[in-house]
Coordinates of C-alpha atoms in Angstrom, one line a residue:
M10 CA -215.0 87.0 21.8
R11 CA -217.6 88.3 24.3
R12 CA -220.2 88.8 21.5
R13 CA -219.8 85.2 20.5
R14 CA -220.2 83.9 24.0
A15 CA -223.2 86.2 24.5
G16 CA -224.8 84.7 21.4
R17 CA -224.2 81.2 22.6
V18 CA -226.2 81.7 25.8
P19 CA -229.6 82.0 24.2
R20 CA -228.9 79.0 22.0
R21 CA -227.9 76.9 24.9
L22 CA -231.0 78.0 26.9
A23 CA -233.2 77.1 23.9
A24 CA -231.5 73.7 23.6
I25 CA -232.0 73.0 27.3
L26 CA -235.6 74.0 27.1
C27 CA -236.3 71.9 24.1
G28 CA -234.5 68.9 25.6
G29 CA -236.6 69.3 28.8
I30 CA -239.8 69.4 26.9
L31 CA -238.8 66.4 24.8
L32 CA -237.9 64.4 28.0
T33 CA -241.2 65.4 29.6
L34 CA -243.1 64.2 26.6
L35 CA -241.2 60.9 26.5
L36 CA -241.9 60.3 30.2
K37 CA -245.6 61.1 29.8
T38 CA -245.9 58.8 26.8
F39 CA -243.8 55.8 28.0
V40 CA -243.6 56.0 31.8
A41 CA -246.4 57.8 33.7
Q42 CA -249.0 60.4 33.3
A43 CA -251.3 62.4 35.7
F44 CA -255.1 62.4 35.5
A45 CA -257.7 64.3 37.4
I46 CA -260.8 62.4 38.7
P47 CA -263.9 64.0 37.1
S48 CA -266.8 62.2 38.8
A49 CA -267.9 60.2 41.8
S50 CA -268.1 56.9 40.0
M51 CA -265.1 55.5 41.9
D52 CA -266.0 57.0 45.3
P53 CA -264.6 56.4 47.9
T54 CA -261.5 54.8 46.3
L55 CA -261.1 58.0 44.3
R56 CA -262.8 61.3 45.0
V57 CA -263.7 64.1 42.6
G58 CA -260.6 66.3 42.2
D59 CA -258.1 63.6 43.2
R60 CA -255.0 63.4 41.0
V61 CA -253.7 60.0 40.2
L62 CA -250.6 58.7 38.5
V63 CA -251.1 56.2 35.7
D64 CA -248.5 53.7 34.6
T65 CA -248.3 54.1 30.8
F66 CA -245.2 52.0 30.5
S67 CA -246.8 48.5 30.9
R68 CA -248.8 48.8 27.7
W69 CA -245.6 49.2 25.7
T70 CA -244.3 45.9 27.2
G71 CA -247.5 44.1 26.2
S72 CA -248.7 43.7 29.8
A73 CA -252.5 43.3 29.8
P74 CA -254.8 44.6 32.6
S75 CA -255.9 42.1 35.3
R76 CA -258.9 41.7 37.4
G77 CA -258.9 44.3 40.2
D78 CA -256.8 46.9 38.3
V79 CA -258.0 50.5 38.2
V80 CA -257.5 51.7 34.7
V81 CA -257.8 54.9 32.7
F82 CA -259.2 54.4 29.2
T83 CA -260.3 56.6 26.3
D84 CA -264.0 56.7 25.6
P85 CA -264.7 53.6 23.3
G86 CA -267.8 55.4 22.0
G87 CA -270.7 57.0 23.7
W88 CA -269.6 56.5 27.3
L89 CA -269.0 60.1 28.3
Q90 CA -272.5 61.3 27.4
H91 CA -273.8 59.0 30.1
D92 CA -271.1 59.7 32.7
V93 CA -271.7 62.7 34.9
T94 CA -268.5 64.7 34.4
P95 CA -268.1 68.1 36.0
R96 CA -266.5 70.6 33.7
S97 CA -263.8 73.1 34.9
G98 CA -263.0 76.4 33.2
G99 CA -259.3 75.9 34.0
F100 CA -256.9 78.7 33.2
P101 CA -255.0 80.0 30.1
G102 CA -252.3 77.6 29.2
Q103 CA -253.6 74.7 31.2
G104 CA -254.2 72.6 28.1
V105 CA -250.5 73.1 27.0
L106 CA -249.3 72.1 30.5
A107 CA -251.6 69.0 30.4
A108 CA -250.3 68.0 27.0
L109 CA -246.7 68.2 28.4
G110 CA -247.7 66.1 31.4
L111 CA -247.1 69.0 33.8
M112 CA -250.7 69.1 34.7
P113 CA -253.4 66.4 35.0
S114 CA -255.2 65.6 31.8
T115 CA -258.5 67.6 31.4
D116 CA -259.3 66.8 27.8
G117 CA -262.6 65.1 28.8
R118 CA -261.9 62.0 26.7
N119 CA -260.9 59.6 29.5
L120 CA -262.7 57.5 32.1
I121 CA -261.5 55.5 35.0
K122 CA -263.0 52.3 36.3
R123 CA -262.0 49.0 37.9
V124 CA -261.5 45.8 35.8
V125 CA -263.7 43.0 37.1
A126 CA -263.5 40.6 34.2
V127 CA -261.2 39.9 31.3
G128 CA -261.6 37.9 28.0
G129 CA -263.3 34.6 28.5
D130 CA -264.9 35.5 31.9
T131 CA -268.6 35.2 32.4
V132 CA -270.2 38.2 34.2
E133 CA -273.7 38.0 35.7
G134 CA -275.8 40.7 37.4
D135 CA -279.1 40.4 39.2
A136 CA -281.9 42.9 39.8
Q137 CA -280.4 43.8 43.2
G138 CA -277.2 45.0 41.5
R139 CA -275.0 42.1 42.7
V140 CA -272.3 41.1 40.2
R141 CA -270.6 37.7 39.9
V142 CA -267.7 36.7 37.7
D143 CA -267.5 33.0 36.9
G144 CA -269.8 32.4 39.8
V145 CA -267.7 34.4 42.3
P146 CA -269.1 37.6 43.8
A147 CA -267.4 40.8 42.5
D148 CA -268.1 43.0 45.5
P149 CA -267.0 46.7 45.6
P150 CA -264.4 47.7 48.1
P151 CA -265.5 48.1 51.7
G152 CA -266.9 51.6 52.5
T153 CA -268.4 52.0 49.1
P154 CA -271.7 54.0 49.1
S155 CA -274.8 51.8 48.8
G156 CA -277.3 52.6 46.2
P157 CA -279.7 51.2 43.5
A158 CA -278.2 49.0 40.8
R159 CA -277.1 50.8 37.7
A160 CA -278.5 48.0 35.6
A161 CA -282.0 47.1 36.9
A162 CA -282.5 44.1 34.6
P163 CA -280.5 40.9 35.2
F164 CA -277.8 40.1 32.6
R165 CA -275.3 37.5 31.7
V166 CA -272.4 38.1 29.3
T167 CA -269.2 36.4 28.3
V168 CA -266.4 38.9 27.8
P169 CA -264.8 38.5 24.3
P170 CA -261.1 37.9 24.0
G171 CA -259.0 41.1 24.1
R172 CA -261.7 43.0 26.0
L173 CA -262.4 44.1 29.6
F174 CA -265.6 44.4 31.7
V175 CA -265.2 47.5 33.9
L176 CA -267.2 48.8 36.9
G177 CA -267.1 51.9 39.0
D178 CA -266.5 51.2 42.7
N179 CA -269.5 53.4 43.4
R180 CA -271.9 50.8 41.9
G181 CA -275.0 52.9 42.3
N182 CA -273.6 55.9 40.6
S183 CA -271.4 54.7 37.7
A184 CA -272.2 54.5 34.0
D185 CA -269.9 51.6 33.4
S186 CA -270.1 48.3 31.4
R187 CA -273.6 47.6 32.8
A188 CA -274.9 50.7 31.0
H189 CA -273.5 49.6 27.7
L190 CA -274.6 45.9 27.5
D191 CA -276.1 46.5 24.1
N192 CA -272.8 47.8 22.5
G193 CA -272.3 44.5 20.6
H194 CA -269.6 43.4 23.0
G195 CA -271.6 42.9 26.2
G196 CA -270.6 46.2 27.6
S197 CA -266.9 45.5 27.5
I198 CA -264.1 47.8 26.3
P199 CA -261.1 46.9 24.1
D200 CA -257.7 46.4 25.7
G201 CA -256.4 48.9 23.2
A202 CA -258.5 51.7 24.7
V203 CA -256.6 51.4 28.0
V204 CA -254.1 54.3 28.6
G205 CA -252.6 52.7 31.7
E206 CA -253.2 51.5 35.3
A207 CA -253.6 54.0 38.0
F208 CA -251.2 53.2 40.8
A209 CA -251.2 56.1 43.2
V210 CA -253.2 59.1 44.4
V211 CA -250.8 62.0 44.6
W212 CA -253.1 65.0 45.3
P213 CA -254.4 66.3 47.6
G214 CA -251.8 65.4 50.2
A215 CA -254.4 64.1 52.6
H216 CA -255.3 61.4 50.1
W217 CA -251.8 60.2 49.2
R218 CA -251.8 56.4 48.9
S219 CA -251.1 53.6 46.5
L220 CA -253.9 51.8 44.7

């Protein structure tokens, strides 16, 4: 009898462990996921090394990003080679923990920017770096570092349906939609590339806040 009970313990522990991993993967996929901020393109809203929580649930309900949302999205093609992204050596097993959602994602395939225009909006930029959406100024948040315009040449584009025009809050140091105006879609990204909306900074403790 004792041998049978002893044999059940490892099986139960294995079942609990597998169940915990499955639940973690489900939460990561359908509820929320953590991401690390790799560059200064969203400074001061988000600083290098900040950890943010991203709502991955809304995309499964068909909810589309809106103007003003801070979104994480996968590289739609050629963006990361322009974005200055510090690399970290990490530690053994970090990739596994990130895949399980127990550590922020560090796969180097994601970017984070603010949505300033959606399908049907007209975006205009002048030589001074000022951006207007449907004639209304799309100014960065207060306290954003001043700097030269990312796109020196004036532009005017209409965002195609199902796409988003995104900018970094640090307008002078962000390889955003302005740097990809010649991508055939006026610099916009597809809705389907969006992983989710960032809704809170959770690390370090001094930076805790909602977005």
